Tab-separated table of C-alpha atoms in Angstrom:
chain	number	residue	atom	x	y	z
A	30	GLY	CA	42.612	-74.251	104.872
A	31	ALA	CA	39.225	-75.107	103.274
A	32	LEU	CA	38.655	-71.416	102.874
A	33	TYR	CA	41.823	-71.237	100.571
A	34	ILE	CA	40.483	-73.940	98.370
A	35	VAL	CA	37.014	-72.436	98.167
A	36	VAL	CA	38.665	-69.063	96.918
A	37	ASP	CA	41.076	-71.188	94.524
A	38	ARG	CA	44.267	-70.056	96.147
A	39	GLN	CA	46.006	-73.566	96.850
A	40	LYS	CA	49.404	-72.022	96.300
A	41	ALA	CA	48.712	-69.524	99.206
A	42	LEU	CA	47.569	-72.630	101.468
A	43	ILE	CA	50.749	-74.435	100.696
A	44	GLY	CA	52.865	-71.257	101.647
A	45	VAL	CA	51.049	-70.431	104.718
A	46	LEU	CA	51.309	-73.969	105.900
A	47	ALA	CA	55.020	-74.148	105.187
A	48	ILE	CA	55.373	-70.901	107.128
A	49	THR	CA	53.306	-71.831	110.233
A	50	LEU	CA	54.934	-75.235	110.495
A	51	ALA	CA	58.491	-73.702	109.960
A	52	ILE	CA	57.801	-71.490	113.056
A	53	ARG	CA	55.556	-73.929	115.259
A	54	VAL	CA	57.642	-77.003	115.143
A	55	PRO	CA	60.863	-75.309	116.235
A	56	ALA	CA	59.054	-73.250	118.777
A	57	VAL	CA	57.579	-76.252	120.492
A	58	ILE	CA	60.738	-78.241	120.499
A	59	VAL	CA	62.706	-75.308	122.056
A	60	ALA	CA	59.968	-74.647	124.633
A	61	ALA	CA	59.747	-78.295	125.547
A	62	ARG	CA	63.576	-78.417	126.054
A	63	LEU	CA	63.350	-75.299	128.180
A	64	ASP	CA	60.507	-75.890	130.242
A	65	GLY	CA	59.104	-79.428	129.609
A	66	MET	CA	55.486	-80.143	129.052
A	67	ASN	CA	54.428	-76.615	130.213
A	68	GLY	CA	56.700	-75.003	127.818
A	69	ALA	CA	55.341	-77.161	125.089
A	70	MET	CA	51.915	-76.482	125.963
A	71	ILE	CA	52.590	-72.705	125.990
A	72	ALA	CA	54.103	-72.699	122.729
A	73	LEU	CA	51.421	-74.635	121.168
A	74	THR	CA	48.689	-72.259	122.600
A	75	ALA	CA	50.759	-69.176	121.448
A	76	SER	CA	51.408	-70.537	117.915
A	77	ALA	CA	47.806	-71.607	117.581
A	78	PHE	CA	46.716	-68.095	118.643
A	79	LEU	CA	49.216	-66.570	116.135
A	80	ASN	CA	48.183	-69.114	113.442
A	81	MET	CA	44.542	-67.928	113.815
A	82	PHE	CA	45.769	-64.693	112.195
A	83	VAL	CA	48.329	-66.044	109.843
A	84	TRP	CA	45.852	-68.657	108.342
A	85	ASN	CA	43.153	-65.842	107.959
A	86	GLY	CA	45.429	-63.083	106.855
A	87	ALA	CA	45.236	-63.474	103.025
A	88	ILE	CA	41.646	-64.283	102.810
A	89	PRO	CA	40.153	-60.849	103.851
A	90	ALA	CA	41.860	-59.096	101.021
A	91	ILE	CA	40.536	-61.594	98.585
A	92	ILE	CA	36.925	-61.115	99.782
A	93	ASN	CA	37.041	-57.546	100.644
A	94	LEU	CA	36.547	-58.216	104.365
A	95	ARG	CA	37.885	-55.128	106.738
A	96	LEU	CA	39.138	-55.590	110.245
A	97	SER	CA	36.115	-53.779	111.512
A	98	ASP	CA	33.937	-56.435	110.121
A	99	PHE	CA	35.979	-59.068	111.535
A	100	LEU	CA	36.156	-57.483	115.063
A	101	ARG	CA	32.414	-56.768	114.881
A	102	GLU	CA	31.605	-60.380	114.809
A	103	THR	CA	34.419	-61.753	117.063
A	104	TRP	CA	35.004	-59.273	119.556
A	105	ARG	CA	32.751	-61.307	122.162
A	106	SER	CA	34.897	-64.305	121.562
A	107	ILE	CA	38.284	-62.385	122.025
A	108	LEU	CA	37.219	-60.654	125.219
A	109	SER	CA	35.890	-63.865	126.850
A	110	CYS	CA	38.808	-65.725	125.839
A	111	ALA	CA	41.120	-63.000	127.424
A	112	VAL	CA	39.010	-63.150	130.501
A	113	MET	CA	39.290	-66.890	130.505
A	114	VAL	CA	43.074	-66.907	130.192
A	115	ALA	CA	43.214	-64.479	133.222
A	116	ALA	CA	40.894	-66.612	135.389
A	117	VAL	CA	42.946	-69.829	134.561
A	118	TYR	CA	46.194	-67.909	135.434
A	119	LEU	CA	44.682	-66.709	138.580
A	120	MET	CA	43.623	-70.199	139.545
A	121	MET	CA	46.918	-71.843	138.557
A	122	ASN	CA	48.718	-69.526	140.851
A	123	THR	CA	46.018	-69.660	143.663
A	124	PHE	CA	45.868	-73.364	143.831
A	125	PRO	CA	49.216	-74.856	143.708
A	126	VAL	CA	49.812	-78.657	143.523
A	127	SER	CA	50.035	-80.037	147.038
A	128	ALA	CA	49.394	-83.259	148.863
A	129	HIS	CA	45.763	-82.105	149.641
A	130	PHE	CA	45.135	-81.020	146.044
A	131	PRO	CA	46.803	-83.610	143.595
A	132	ALA	CA	47.844	-82.537	140.120
A	133	LEU	CA	44.879	-84.288	138.106
A	134	LEU	CA	42.209	-82.942	140.460
A	135	ARG	CA	43.792	-79.542	140.193
A	136	PHE	CA	43.794	-79.885	136.396
A	137	VAL	CA	40.342	-80.982	136.121
A	138	ALA	CA	38.984	-78.117	138.477
A	139	ILE	CA	40.896	-75.468	136.517
A	140	VAL	CA	39.694	-76.791	133.147
A	141	LEU	CA	36.062	-76.944	134.217
A	142	ALA	CA	36.267	-73.440	135.959
A	143	GLY	CA	37.972	-72.074	132.829
A	144	GLY	CA	35.325	-73.376	130.379
A	145	ALA	CA	32.592	-71.979	132.855
A	146	VAL	CA	34.223	-68.619	132.904
A	147	LEU	CA	34.490	-68.715	129.136
A	148	LEU	CA	30.849	-69.677	128.470
A	149	ALA	CA	29.510	-67.380	131.207
A	150	VAL	CA	31.320	-64.273	129.783
A	151	GLN	CA	30.553	-65.343	126.102
A	152	PHE	CA	26.921	-65.397	126.642
A	153	SER	CA	26.773	-62.541	129.176
A	154	LEU	CA	28.483	-60.387	126.294
A	155	TRP	CA	26.227	-61.707	123.851
A	156	MET	CA	23.059	-60.879	125.933
A	157	ILE	CA	24.307	-57.511	126.533
A	158	SER	CA	24.850	-56.934	122.672
A	159	GLY	CA	21.085	-57.568	122.319
A	160	ARG	CA	21.175	-61.300	121.321
A	161	PRO	CA	22.387	-60.833	117.834
A	162	HIS	CA	21.929	-63.699	115.355
A	163	SER	CA	25.708	-65.097	115.598
A	164	ALA	CA	27.391	-68.073	116.573
A	165	GLU	CA	26.006	-67.832	120.279
A	166	SER	CA	22.449	-67.937	118.906
A	167	LEU	CA	23.338	-70.837	116.697
A	168	ALA	CA	24.965	-72.743	119.432
A	169	LEU	CA	21.784	-72.378	121.740
A	170	SER	CA	19.521	-73.384	118.793
A	171	LEU	CA	21.618	-76.508	118.251
A	172	ALA	CA	21.633	-77.386	122.002
A	173	SER	CA	17.762	-76.929	121.976
A	174	LYS	CA	17.488	-79.316	119.120
A	175	VAL	CA	19.644	-81.935	120.757
A	176	THR	CA	17.990	-81.653	124.105
A	177	ARG	CA	14.456	-82.092	121.993
A	178	ARG	CA	15.889	-85.038	120.082
A	179	LEU	CA	17.218	-86.845	123.210
A	180	ASN	CA	13.857	-85.983	125.039
A	181	LEU	CA	15.921	-84.103	127.852
A	182	SER	CA	13.274	-81.505	128.767
A	183	LEU	CA	14.378	-79.035	131.602
A	184	ARG	CA	10.605	-78.844	132.587
A	185	PRO	CA	9.288	-81.601	134.797
A	186	LYS	CA	7.147	-83.909	133.090
A	187	PRO	CA	3.394	-84.292	134.541
A	188	GLN	CA	2.725	-87.329	136.474
A	189	PRO	CA	-0.125	-89.484	135.230
A	190	GLY	CA	-3.108	-89.042	137.462
A	191	ALA	CA	-2.117	-85.880	138.788
């Protein structure tokens, strides 16, 4: 929403918000009635994905951004997200809830594995792309700064007298 304010398009912001809420709220309610919590989560996830395009739909025309410009910067994130979704779907079907694998443990395991898949694919694609200056390089730079600030060195510290 802030981008609409920056480019002085508050009317468009209100219109986009009204449209997305008019679609999202009923979709979540219907999905929750049909399939409970799973349905509601699927509807929220799907609507968040679609909102990504709706919220950013008018801005590219205002700032002369072409689809190719957008995809050039986001293809790694889109592809790694798709791989993560496939991995999570596969894990959910491979590891059903059972007496030996309770729901909470299954949830935590799948979330952690999905996050690991996303990060591994994202950074692998970034490295294959020649490590361009992008969100990945900024994230690594931030992680490095936080590690230094917290004095969490990955290298062993020399022992006194050694």
